[in-house]
Amino acid sequence: MDLFSRTWAALRKAVADLPDQDFDKPSGCAGWLVRDLVCHLVIDAQDVLITLVTPADAEPTADSVTYWHVADEPPTGDDPLDALIVRLAAAYQEPRLLKFHLDDVGSAAGRAAELADPAGRVSTQDMVLTAGDYLGAYVLEWTLHHLDLVAHLPDAAAPPSEGPARSRELLEQIAGAAFPASFTDTDALLVGTGRRPPTDAERAELGELGKKLPLILG
C-alpha cells in the first residue's frame, strides 16, 4: 500500500514538473507522445477510484501477479480506447489543463488508496482481489509508465528505486523465471516488457527466459 502511494506520488510529481514543450515529445509507449501517456494516467486514476469503491463479497480470484495477463501481440493502436486517448489528449490543447486534471483525479485516487482496507475485497475486470493486492499490482503500472514518461526526457526525475525493484519481482513472478543478476531493475523491466530489445550479450545471458520475452502486459 505504501509503495503504491510512493510510486504514484513520484509519477504525478514528475508530470507536474515537466515543461510544456516536453508534452509533444515521444514517450516510451510506441505511438504515444508524452501528452497521450499523461492522458492515459488520468484514465488509470479513474480506474483506481472506481475499483476501490466497487466492493466484492466473493473470495479473491486474483492477486498482484495474476491480475496481469500476457498478450500474444503488442497493441496496434486500433483498440477503440487507445484511439480515444490520443484524441482526448489532443483536446486538452494546453499542457497545464492536462496537468491539472491529472493532479485533481490523481490526488483523489491517492487518498482513496490510503483510506482503503488492505484486506477489503474489490472487483475489477471480472476479477476479485483484496485492495492490497490490487494496489500492489499498480506499482508495476506506475513504474513502467514512469519509465515511459522519462524515456526521451533526460532531465525528468526517474522513478524511486524501490518501484523498479518491486516491479522486477512482480515481472519475474509473471514470467516464472528470474532475470540475470547482471541486469539492473530498470533494464529487466525495459527488456522484459519489450520497451527495448536486448543486446546480444543480454540475449545470451537470458537463455531460456529470452524465449518468453517480451511480456506484453495488459
JSON list of C-alpha atoms in Angstrom, two decimals:
[
{"chain": "A", "resi": 1, "resn": "MET", "atom": "CA", "xyz": [0.00, 0.00, 0.00]},
{"chain": "A", "resi": 2, "resn": "ASP", "atom": "CA", "xyz": [2.78, 2.42, 0.94]},
{"chain": "A", "resi": 3, "resn": "LEU", "atom": "CA", "xyz": [4.72, 1.59, -2.21]},
{"chain": "A", "resi": 4, "resn": "PHE", "atom": "CA", "xyz": [1.64, 2.29, -4.32]},
{"chain": "A", "resi": 5, "resn": "SER", "atom": "CA", "xyz": [1.45, 5.75, -2.72]},
{"chain": "A", "resi": 6, "resn": "ARG", "atom": "CA", "xyz": [5.16, 6.49, -3.15]},
{"chain": "A", "resi": 7, "resn": "THR", "atom": "CA", "xyz": [5.38, 5.41, -6.78]},
{"chain": "A", "resi": 8, "resn": "TRP", "atom": "CA", "xyz": [2.13, 7.18, -7.70]},
{"chain": "A", "resi": 9, "resn": "ALA", "atom": "CA", "xyz": [3.16, 10.41, -5.97]},
{"chain": "A", "resi": 10, "resn": "ALA", "atom": "CA", "xyz": [6.57, 10.33, -7.69]},
{"chain": "A", "resi": 11, "resn": "LEU", "atom": "CA", "xyz": [4.97, 9.81, -11.10]},
{"chain": "A", "resi": 12, "resn": "ARG", "atom": "CA", "xyz": [2.50, 12.65, -10.61]},
{"chain": "A", "resi": 13, "resn": "LYS", "atom": "CA", "xyz": [5.27, 14.98, -9.46]},
{"chain": "A", "resi": 14, "resn": "ALA", "atom": "CA", "xyz": [7.39, 14.07, -12.49]},
{"chain": "A", "resi": 15, "resn": "VAL", "atom": "CA", "xyz": [4.47, 15.06, -14.74]},
{"chain": "A", "resi": 16, "resn": "ALA", "atom": "CA", "xyz": [3.82, 18.27, -12.80]},
{"chain": "A", "resi": 17, "resn": "ASP", "atom": "CA", "xyz": [7.47, 19.30, -13.21]},
{"chain": "A", "resi": 18, "resn": "LEU", "atom": "CA", "xyz": [7.58, 18.84, -16.99]},
{"chain": "A", "resi": 19, "resn": "PRO", "atom": "CA", "xyz": [7.98, 21.95, -19.13]},
{"chain": "A", "resi": 20, "resn": "ASP", "atom": "CA", "xyz": [5.21, 22.42, -21.68]},
{"chain": "A", "resi": 21, "resn": "GLN", "atom": "CA", "xyz": [7.40, 21.54, -24.66]},
{"chain": "A", "resi": 22, "resn": "ASP", "atom": "CA", "xyz": [8.01, 18.05, -23.30]},
{"chain": "A", "resi": 23, "resn": "PHE", "atom": "CA", "xyz": [4.37, 17.10, -23.80]},
{"chain": "A", "resi": 24, "resn": "ASP", "atom": "CA", "xyz": [4.92, 16.93, -27.57]},
{"chain": "A", "resi": 25, "resn": "LYS", "atom": "CA", "xyz": [7.92, 14.61, -27.27]},
{"chain": "A", "resi": 26, "resn": "PRO", "atom": "CA", "xyz": [7.70, 10.84, -27.74]},
{"chain": "A", "resi": 27, "resn": "SER", "atom": "CA", "xyz": [7.15, 8.63, -24.73]},
{"chain": "A", "resi": 28, "resn": "GLY", "atom": "CA", "xyz": [8.35, 5.09, -24.14]},
{"chain": "A", "resi": 29, "resn": "CYS", "atom": "CA", "xyz": [4.94, 3.78, -25.27]},
{"chain": "A", "resi": 30, "resn": "ALA", "atom": "CA", "xyz": [5.15, 3.15, -29.01]},
{"chain": "A", "resi": 31, "resn": "GLY", "atom": "CA", "xyz": [2.99, 5.61, -30.91]},
{"chain": "A", "resi": 32, "resn": "TRP", "atom": "CA", "xyz": [2.21, 7.80, -27.90]},
{"chain": "A", "resi": 33, "resn": "LEU", "atom": "CA", "xyz": [3.51, 11.26, -27.16]},
{"chain": "A", "resi": 34, "resn": "VAL", "atom": "CA", "xyz": [4.06, 12.29, -23.57]},
{"chain": "A", "resi": 35, "resn": "ARG", "atom": "CA", "xyz": [0.67, 14.04, -23.57]},
{"chain": "A", "resi": 36, "resn": "ASP", "atom": "CA", "xyz": [-1.01, 10.78, -24.64]},
{"chain": "A", "resi": 37, "resn": "LEU", "atom": "CA", "xyz": [0.70, 8.91, -21.84]},
{"chain": "A", "resi": 38, "resn": "VAL", "atom": "CA", "xyz": [-0.37, 11.53, -19.28]},
{"chain": "A", "resi": 39, "resn": "CYS", "atom": "CA", "xyz": [-3.94, 11.29, -20.54]},
{"chain": "A", "resi": 40, "resn": "HIS", "atom": "CA", "xyz": [-3.73, 7.52, -20.05]},
{"chain": "A", "resi": 41, "resn": "LEU", "atom": "CA", "xyz": [-2.64, 8.14, -16.46]},
{"chain": "A", "resi": 42, "resn": "VAL", "atom": "CA", "xyz": [-5.83, 10.16, -15.91]},
{"chain": "A", "resi": 43, "resn": "ILE", "atom": "CA", "xyz": [-7.81, 7.12, -17.09]},
{"chain": "A", "resi": 44, "resn": "ASP", "atom": "CA", "xyz": [-5.73, 4.91, -14.80]},
{"chain": "A", "resi": 45, "resn": "ALA", "atom": "CA", "xyz": [-6.51, 7.15, -11.84]},
{"chain": "A", "resi": 46, "resn": "GLN", "atom": "CA", "xyz": [-10.21, 6.96, -12.65]},
{"chain": "A", "resi": 47, "resn": "ASP", "atom": "CA", "xyz": [-9.96, 3.15, -12.78]},
{"chain": "A", "resi": 48, "resn": "VAL", "atom": "CA", "xyz": [-8.35, 3.10, -9.33]},
{"chain": "A", "resi": 49, "resn": "LEU", "atom": "CA", "xyz": [-11.13, 5.26, -7.90]},
{"chain": "A", "resi": 50, "resn": "ILE", "atom": "CA", "xyz": [-13.85, 3.12, -9.50]},
{"chain": "A", "resi": 51, "resn": "THR", "atom": "CA", "xyz": [-12.31, -0.14, -8.34]},
{"chain": "A", "resi": 52, "resn": "LEU", "atom": "CA", "xyz": [-11.79, 0.96, -4.75]},
{"chain": "A", "resi": 53, "resn": "VAL", "atom": "CA", "xyz": [-15.49, 1.80, -4.44]},
{"chain": "A", "resi": 54, "resn": "THR", "atom": "CA", "xyz": [-16.61, -1.44, -6.08]},
{"chain": "A", "resi": 55, "resn": "PRO", "atom": "CA", "xyz": [-16.68, -3.90, -3.16]},
{"chain": "A", "resi": 56, "resn": "ALA", "atom": "CA", "xyz": [-17.00, -7.64, -3.62]},
{"chain": "A", "resi": 57, "resn": "ASP", "atom": "CA", "xyz": [-18.20, -10.41, -1.30]},
{"chain": "A", "resi": 58, "resn": "ALA", "atom": "CA", "xyz": [-16.71, -13.31, -3.23]},
{"chain": "A", "resi": 59, "resn": "GLU", "atom": "CA", "xyz": [-13.37, -14.93, -2.49]},
{"chain": "A", "resi": 60, "resn": "PRO", "atom": "CA", "xyz": [-10.39, -13.39, -4.34]},
{"chain": "A", "resi": 61, "resn": "THR", "atom": "CA", "xyz": [-9.75, -14.83, -7.77]},
{"chain": "A", "resi": 62, "resn": "ALA", "atom": "CA", "xyz": [-6.51, -12.96, -8.47]},
{"chain": "A", "resi": 63, "resn": "ASP", "atom": "CA", "xyz": [-3.58, -11.30, -6.74]},
{"chain": "A", "resi": 64, "resn": "SER", "atom": "CA", "xyz": [-0.89, -8.75, -7.63]},
{"chain": "A", "resi": 65, "resn": "VAL", "atom": "CA", "xyz": [0.70, -11.18, -10.08]},
{"chain": "A", "resi": 66, "resn": "THR", "atom": "CA", "xyz": [-2.29, -12.93, -11.66]},
{"chain": "A", "resi": 67, "resn": "TYR", "atom": "CA", "xyz": [-4.04, -9.57, -12.10]},
{"chain": "A", "resi": 68, "resn": "TRP", "atom": "CA", "xyz": [-1.83, -9.21, -15.18]},
{"chain": "A", "resi": 69, "resn": "HIS", "atom": "CA", "xyz": [-2.43, -11.16, -18.35]},
{"chain": "A", "resi": 70, "resn": "VAL", "atom": "CA", "xyz": [0.18, -11.59, -21.06]},
{"chain": "A", "resi": 71, "resn": "ALA", "atom": "CA", "xyz": [-0.97, -10.81, -24.59]},
{"chain": "A", "resi": 72, "resn": "ASP", "atom": "CA", "xyz": [0.33, -12.56, -27.70]},
{"chain": "A", "resi": 73, "resn": "GLU", "atom": "CA", "xyz": [0.87, -9.36, -29.67]},
{"chain": "A", "resi": 74, "resn": "PRO", "atom": "CA", "xyz": [1.74, -5.76, -28.77]},
{"chain": "A", "resi": 75, "resn": "PRO", "atom": "CA", "xyz": [-1.05, -3.19, -29.13]},
{"chain": "A", "resi": 76, "resn": "THR", "atom": "CA", "xyz": [-1.55, -1.90, -32.66]},
{"chain": "A", "resi": 77, "resn": "GLY", "atom": "CA", "xyz": [-3.32, 1.34, -31.80]},
{"chain": "A", "resi": 78, "resn": "ASP", "atom": "CA", "xyz": [-6.55, 0.04, -33.32]},
{"chain": "A", "resi": 79, "resn": "ASP", "atom": "CA", "xyz": [-8.17, -0.55, -29.94]},
{"chain": "A", "resi": 80, "resn": "PRO", "atom": "CA", "xyz": [-11.02, 2.00, -29.54]},
{"chain": "A", "resi": 81, "resn": "LEU", "atom": "CA", "xyz": [-9.82, 3.09, -26.09]},
{"chain": "A", "resi": 82, "resn": "ASP", "atom": "CA", "xyz": [-6.25, 3.64, -27.32]},
{"chain": "A", "resi": 83, "resn": "ALA", "atom": "CA", "xyz": [-7.57, 5.74, -30.20]},
{"chain": "A", "resi": 84, "resn": "LEU", "atom": "CA", "xyz": [-9.80, 7.68, -27.82]},
{"chain": "A", "resi": 85, "resn": "ILE", "atom": "CA", "xyz": [-6.90, 8.51, -25.52]},
{"chain": "A", "resi": 86, "resn": "VAL", "atom": "CA", "xyz": [-4.92, 10.12, -28.36]},
{"chain": "A", "resi": 87, "resn": "ARG", "atom": "CA", "xyz": [-7.92, 12.24, -29.40]},
{"chain": "A", "resi": 88, "resn": "LEU", "atom": "CA", "xyz": [-8.71, 13.15, -25.82]},
{"chain": "A", "resi": 89, "resn": "ALA", "atom": "CA", "xyz": [-5.13, 14.16, -25.10]},
{"chain": "A", "resi": 90, "resn": "ALA", "atom": "CA", "xyz": [-5.11, 16.46, -28.14]},
{"chain": "A", "resi": 91, "resn": "ALA", "atom": "CA", "xyz": [-8.36, 18.05, -26.97]},
{"chain": "A", "resi": 92, "resn": "TYR", "atom": "CA", "xyz": [-6.68, 19.42, -23.85]},
{"chain": "A", "resi": 93, "resn": "GLN", "atom": "CA", "xyz": [-4.61, 21.72, -26.11]},
{"chain": "A", "resi": 94, "resn": "GLU", "atom": "CA", "xyz": [-2.68, 23.25, -23.20]},
{"chain": "A", "resi": 95, "resn": "PRO", "atom": "CA", "xyz": [-0.42, 21.05, -21.04]},
{"chain": "A", "resi": 96, "resn": "ARG", "atom": "CA", "xyz": [-1.48, 22.94, -17.90]},
{"chain": "A", "resi": 97, "resn": "LEU", "atom": "CA", "xyz": [-5.04, 21.65, -18.33]},
{"chain": "A", "resi": 98, "resn": "LEU", "atom": "CA", "xyz": [-3.83, 18.07, -18.59]},
{"chain": "A", "resi": 99, "resn": "LYS", "atom": "CA", "xyz": [-1.58, 18.58, -15.57]},
{"chain": "A", "resi": 100, "resn": "PHE", "atom": "CA", "xyz": [-4.50, 19.99, -13.61]},
{"chain": "A", "resi": 101, "resn": "HIS", "atom": "CA", "xyz": [-6.77, 17.07, -14.44]},
{"chain": "A", "resi": 102, "resn": "LEU", "atom": "CA", "xyz": [-4.11, 14.50, -13.50]},
{"chain": "A", "resi": 103, "resn": "ASP", "atom": "CA", "xyz": [-3.40, 16.30, -10.24]},
{"chain": "A", "resi": 104, "resn": "ASP", "atom": "CA", "xyz": [-7.10, 16.53, -9.44]},
{"chain": "A", "resi": 105, "resn": "VAL", "atom": "CA", "xyz": [-8.11, 12.95, -10.19]},
{"chain": "A", "resi": 106, "resn": "GLY", "atom": "CA", "xyz": [-4.72, 11.51, -9.30]},
{"chain": "A", "resi": 107, "resn": "SER", "atom": "CA", "xyz": [-4.69, 13.08, -5.84]},
{"chain": "A", "resi": 108, "resn": "ALA", "atom": "CA", "xyz": [-8.17, 11.67, -5.21]},
{"chain": "A", "resi": 109, "resn": "ALA", "atom": "CA", "xyz": [-7.00, 8.20, -6.24]},
{"chain": "A", "resi": 110, "resn": "GLY", "atom": "CA", "xyz": [-4.03, 8.54, -3.93]},
{"chain": "A", "resi": 111, "resn": "ARG", "atom": "CA", "xyz": [-6.24, 9.50, -0.98]},
{"chain": "A", "resi": 112, "resn": "ALA", "atom": "CA", "xyz": [-8.65, 6.65, -1.72]},
{"chain": "A", "resi": 113, "resn": "ALA", "atom": "CA", "xyz": [-5.74, 4.20, -1.68]},
{"chain": "A", "resi": 114, "resn": "GLU", "atom": "CA", "xyz": [-4.52, 5.49, 1.67]},
{"chain": "A", "resi": 115, "resn": "LEU", "atom": "CA", "xyz": [-8.02, 5.06, 3.14]},
{"chain": "A", "resi": 116, "resn": "ALA", "atom": "CA", "xyz": [-8.61, 1.59, 1.71]},
{"chain": "A", "resi": 117, "resn": "ASP", "atom": "CA", "xyz": [-8.65, -1.51, 3.90]},
{"chain": "A", "resi": 118, "resn": "PRO", "atom": "CA", "xyz": [-5.88, -3.76, 2.51]},
{"chain": "A", "resi": 119, "resn": "ALA", "atom": "CA", "xyz": [-7.93, -6.85, 3.33]},
{"chain": "A", "resi": 120, "resn": "GLY", "atom": "CA", "xyz": [-11.13, -5.49, 1.78]},
{"chain": "A", "resi": 121, "resn": "ARG", "atom": "CA", "xyz": [-12.20, -7.13, -1.47]},
{"chain": "A", "resi": 122, "resn": "VAL", "atom": "CA", "xyz": [-12.76, -5.21, -4.66]},
{"chain": "A", "resi": 123, "resn": "SER", "atom": "CA", "xyz": [-13.92, -6.16, -8.13]},
{"chain": "A", "resi": 124, "resn": "THR", "atom": "CA", "xyz": [-12.45, -5.14, -11.48]},
{"chain": "A", "resi": 125, "resn": "GLN", "atom": "CA", "xyz": [-12.31, -6.71, -14.96]},
{"chain": "A", "resi": 126, "resn": "ASP", "atom": "CA", "xyz": [-14.31, -9.73, -13.77]},
{"chain": "A", "resi": 127, "resn": "MET", "atom": "CA", "xyz": [-11.72, -10.40, -11.05]},
{"chain": "A", "resi": 128, "resn": "VAL", "atom": "CA", "xyz": [-11.93, -10.17, -7.28]},
{"chain": "A", "resi": 129, "resn": "LEU", "atom": "CA", "xyz": [-8.82, -9.05, -5.38]},
{"chain": "A", "resi": 130, "resn": "THR", "atom": "CA", "xyz": [-8.02, -7.69, -1.97]},
{"chain": "A", "resi": 131, "resn": "ALA", "atom": "CA", "xyz": [-7.47, -3.94, -2.13]},
{"chain": "A", "resi": 132, "resn": "GLY", "atom": "CA", "xyz": [-3.89, -4.55, -1.05]},
{"chain": "A", "resi": 133, "resn": "ASP", "atom": "CA", "xyz": [-3.21, -6.89, -3.95]},
{"chain": "A", "resi": 134, "resn": "TYR", "atom": "CA", "xyz": [-4.96, -4.59, -6.42]},
{"chain": "A", "resi": 135, "resn": "LEU", "atom": "CA", "xyz": [-2.88, -1.61, -5.35]},
{"chain": "A", "resi": 136, "resn": "GLY", "atom": "CA", "xyz": [0.21, -3.79, -5.30]},
{"chain": "A", "resi": 137, "resn": "ALA", "atom": "CA", "xyz": [-0.36, -4.67, -8.96]},
{"chain": "A", "resi": 138, "resn": "TYR", "atom": "CA", "xyz": [-0.44, -0.97, -9.77]},
{"chain": "A", "resi": 139, "resn": "VAL", "atom": "CA", "xyz": [3.11, -0.50, -8.51]},
{"chain": "A", "resi": 140, "resn": "LEU", "atom": "CA", "xyz": [4.15, -2.20, -11.75]},
{"chain": "A", "resi": 141, "resn": "GLU", "atom": "CA", "xyz": [1.79, 0.03, -13.75]},
{"chain": "A", "resi": 142, "resn": "TRP", "atom": "CA", "xyz": [3.13, 3.23, -12.21]},
{"chain": "A", "resi": 143, "resn": "THR", "atom": "CA", "xyz": [6.75, 2.18, -12.51]},
{"chain": "A", "resi": 144, "resn": "LEU", "atom": "CA", "xyz": [6.54, 1.12, -16.15]},
{"chain": "A", "resi": 145, "resn": "HIS", "atom": "CA", "xyz": [4.74, 4.31, -17.09]},
{"chain": "A", "resi": 146, "resn": "HIS", "atom": "CA", "xyz": [7.21, 6.42, -15.15]},
{"chain": "A", "resi": 147, "resn": "LEU", "atom": "CA", "xyz": [9.95, 4.81, -17.24]},
{"chain": "A", "resi": 148, "resn": "ASP", "atom": "CA", "xyz": [7.83, 5.53, -20.34]},
{"chain": "A", "resi": 149, "resn": "LEU", "atom": "CA", "xyz": [7.48, 9.15, -19.28]},
{"chain": "A", "resi": 150, "resn": "VAL", "atom": "CA", "xyz": [11.21, 9.77, -18.94]},
{"chain": "A", "resi": 151, "resn": "ALA", "atom": "CA", "xyz": [12.34, 7.55, -21.83]},
{"chain": "A", "resi": 152, "resn": "HIS", "atom": "CA", "xyz": [13.26, 10.56, -24.01]},
{"chain": "A", "resi": 153, "resn": "LEU", "atom": "CA", "xyz": [13.44, 13.20, -21.26]},
{"chain": "A", "resi": 154, "resn": "PRO", "atom": "CA", "xyz": [16.90, 13.00, -19.68]},
{"chain": "A", "resi": 155, "resn": "ASP", "atom": "CA", "xyz": [16.17, 15.89, -17.29]},
{"chain": "A", "resi": 156, "resn": "ALA", "atom": "CA", "xyz": [12.99, 14.37, -15.85]},
{"chain": "A", "resi": 157, "resn": "ALA", "atom": "CA", "xyz": [13.04, 12.62, -12.49]},
{"chain": "A", "resi": 158, "resn": "ALA", "atom": "CA", "xyz": [13.35, 8.83, -12.59]},
{"chain": "A", "resi": 159, "resn": "PRO", "atom": "CA", "xyz": [11.08, 6.60, -10.51]},
{"chain": "A", "resi": 160, "resn": "PRO", "atom": "CA", "xyz": [12.12, 5.93, -6.90]},
{"chain": "A", "resi": 161, "resn": "SER", "atom": "CA", "xyz": [14.42, 2.88, -6.75]},
{"chain": "A", "resi": 162, "resn": "GLU", "atom": "CA", "xyz": [12.01, 0.77, -4.71]},
{"chain": "A", "resi": 163, "resn": "GLY", "atom": "CA", "xyz": [9.48, 0.93, -7.56]},
{"chain": "A", "resi": 164, "resn": "PRO", "atom": "CA", "xyz": [11.66, -0.82, -10.17]},
{"chain": "A", "resi": 165, "resn": "ALA", "atom": "CA", "xyz": [12.90, -3.27, -7.53]},
{"chain": "A", "resi": 166, "resn": "ARG", "atom": "CA", "xyz": [9.40, -4.43, -6.60]},
{"chain": "A", "resi": 167, "resn": "SER", "atom": "CA", "xyz": [8.23, -4.30, -10.23]},
{"chain": "A", "resi": 168, "resn": "ARG", "atom": "CA", "xyz": [11.09, -6.58, -11.23]},
{"chain": "A", "resi": 169, "resn": "GLU", "atom": "CA", "xyz": [9.94, -9.08, -8.61]},
{"chain": "A", "resi": 170, "resn": "LEU", "atom": "CA", "xyz": [6.40, -8.96, -9.98]},
{"chain": "A", "resi": 171, "resn": "LEU", "atom": "CA", "xyz": [7.60, -9.35, -13.58]},
{"chain": "A", "resi": 172, "resn": "GLU", "atom": "CA", "xyz": [9.78, -12.32, -12.62]},
{"chain": "A", "resi": 173, "resn": "GLN", "atom": "CA", "xyz": [6.78, -13.98, -10.98]},
{"chain": "A", "resi": 174, "resn": "ILE", "atom": "CA", "xyz": [4.71, -13.33, -14.10]},
{"chain": "A", "resi": 175, "resn": "ALA", "atom": "CA", "xyz": [7.49, -14.80, -16.27]},
{"chain": "A", "resi": 176, "resn": "GLY", "atom": "CA", "xyz": [8.10, -17.71, -13.91]},
{"chain": "A", "resi": 177, "resn": "ALA", "atom": "CA", "xyz": [11.85, -17.06, -14.02]},
{"chain": "A", "resi": 178, "resn": "ALA", "atom": "CA", "xyz": [14.41, -14.59, -12.69]},
{"chain": "A", "resi": 179, "resn": "PHE", "atom": "CA", "xyz": [16.32, -12.13, -14.82]},
{"chain": "A", "resi": 180, "resn": "PRO", "atom": "CA", "xyz": [20.12, -12.42, -14.72]},
{"chain": "A", "resi": 181, "resn": "ALA", "atom": "CA", "xyz": [21.71, -10.71, -11.73]},
{"chain": "A", "resi": 182, "resn": "SER", "atom": "CA", "xyz": [23.72, -8.54, -14.12]},
{"chain": "A", "resi": 183, "resn": "PHE", "atom": "CA", "xyz": [20.50, -6.81, -15.27]},
{"chain": "A", "resi": 184, "resn": "THR", "atom": "CA", "xyz": [19.59, -3.66, -13.41]},
{"chain": "A", "resi": 185, "resn": "ASP", "atom": "CA", "xyz": [15.99, -3.47, -12.26]},
{"chain": "A", "resi": 186, "resn": "THR", "atom": "CA", "xyz": [15.26, -0.90, -14.95]},
{"chain": "A", "resi": 187, "resn": "ASP", "atom": "CA", "xyz": [16.89, -2.95, -17.70]},
{"chain": "A", "resi": 188, "resn": "ALA", "atom": "CA", "xyz": [14.92, -6.04, -16.60]},
{"chain": "A", "resi": 189, "resn": "LEU", "atom": "CA", "xyz": [11.69, -4.07, -16.91]},
{"chain": "A", "resi": 190, "resn": "LEU", "atom": "CA", "xyz": [12.53, -2.46, -20.24]},
{"chain": "A", "resi": 191, "resn": "VAL", "atom": "CA", "xyz": [13.78, -5.64, -21.88]},
{"chain": "A", "resi": 192, "resn": "GLY", "atom": "CA", "xyz": [11.21, -7.84, -20.18]},
{"chain": "A", "resi": 193, "resn": "THR", "atom": "CA", "xyz": [8.26, -5.82, -21.45]},
{"chain": "A", "resi": 194, "resn": "GLY", "atom": "CA", "xyz": [9.69, -5.14, -24.90]},
{"chain": "A", "resi": 195, "resn": "ARG", "atom": "CA", "xyz": [10.36, -1.48, -24.34]},
{"chain": "A", "resi": 196, "resn": "ARG", "atom": "CA", "xyz": [13.83, -2.04, -25.74]},
{"chain": "A", "resi": 197, "resn": "PRO", "atom": "CA", "xyz": [15.43, -5.06, -27.40]},
{"chain": "A", "resi": 198, "resn": "PRO", "atom": "CA", "xyz": [18.16, -6.92, -25.51]},
{"chain": "A", "resi": 199, "resn": "THR", "atom": "CA", "xyz": [21.74, -6.51, -26.61]},
{"chain": "A", "resi": 200, "resn": "ASP", "atom": "CA", "xyz": [23.50, -9.60, -27.94]},
{"chain": "A", "resi": 201, "resn": "ALA", "atom": "CA", "xyz": [25.22, -10.04, -24.58]},
{"chain": "A", "resi": 202, "resn": "GLU", "atom": "CA", "xyz": [21.94, -9.68, -22.71]},
{"chain": "A", "resi": 203, "resn": "ARG", "atom": "CA", "xyz": [20.21, -12.13, -25.02]},
{"chain": "A", "resi": 204, "resn": "ALA", "atom": "CA", "xyz": [22.91, -14.71, -24.33]},
{"chain": "A", "resi": 205, "resn": "GLU", "atom": "CA", "xyz": [22.52, -14.22, -20.57]},
{"chain": "A", "resi": 206, "resn": "LEU", "atom": "CA", "xyz": [18.74, -14.50, -20.72]},
{"chain": "A", "resi": 207, "resn": "GLY", "atom": "CA", "xyz": [18.92, -18.04, -22.03]},
{"chain": "A", "resi": 208, "resn": "GLU", "atom": "CA", "xyz": [15.56, -19.83, -21.88]},
{"chain": "A", "resi": 209, "resn": "LEU", "atom": "CA", "xyz": [13.86, -16.79, -20.35]},
{"chain": "A", "resi": 210, "resn": "GLY", "atom": "CA", "xyz": [14.59, -14.87, -23.52]},
{"chain": "A", "resi": 211, "resn": "LYS", "atom": "CA", "xyz": [12.23, -17.17, -25.43]},
{"chain": "A", "resi": 212, "resn": "LYS", "atom": "CA", "xyz": [9.32, -15.90, -23.32]},
{"chain": "A", "resi": 213, "resn": "LEU", "atom": "CA", "xyz": [10.07, -12.24, -23.96]},
{"chain": "A", "resi": 214, "resn": "PRO", "atom": "CA", "xyz": [8.74, -9.71, -24.44]},
{"chain": "A", "resi": 215, "resn": "LEU", "atom": "CA", "xyz": [5.91, -9.97, -21.93]},
{"chain": "A", "resi": 216, "resn": "ILE", "atom": "CA", "xyz": [3.10, -7.80, -23.31]},
{"chain": "A", "resi": 217, "resn": "LEU", "atom": "CA", "xyz": [1.14, -6.95, -20.18]},
{"chain": "A", "resi": 218, "resn": "GLY", "atom": "CA", "xyz": [-2.49, -5.98, -20.10]}
]
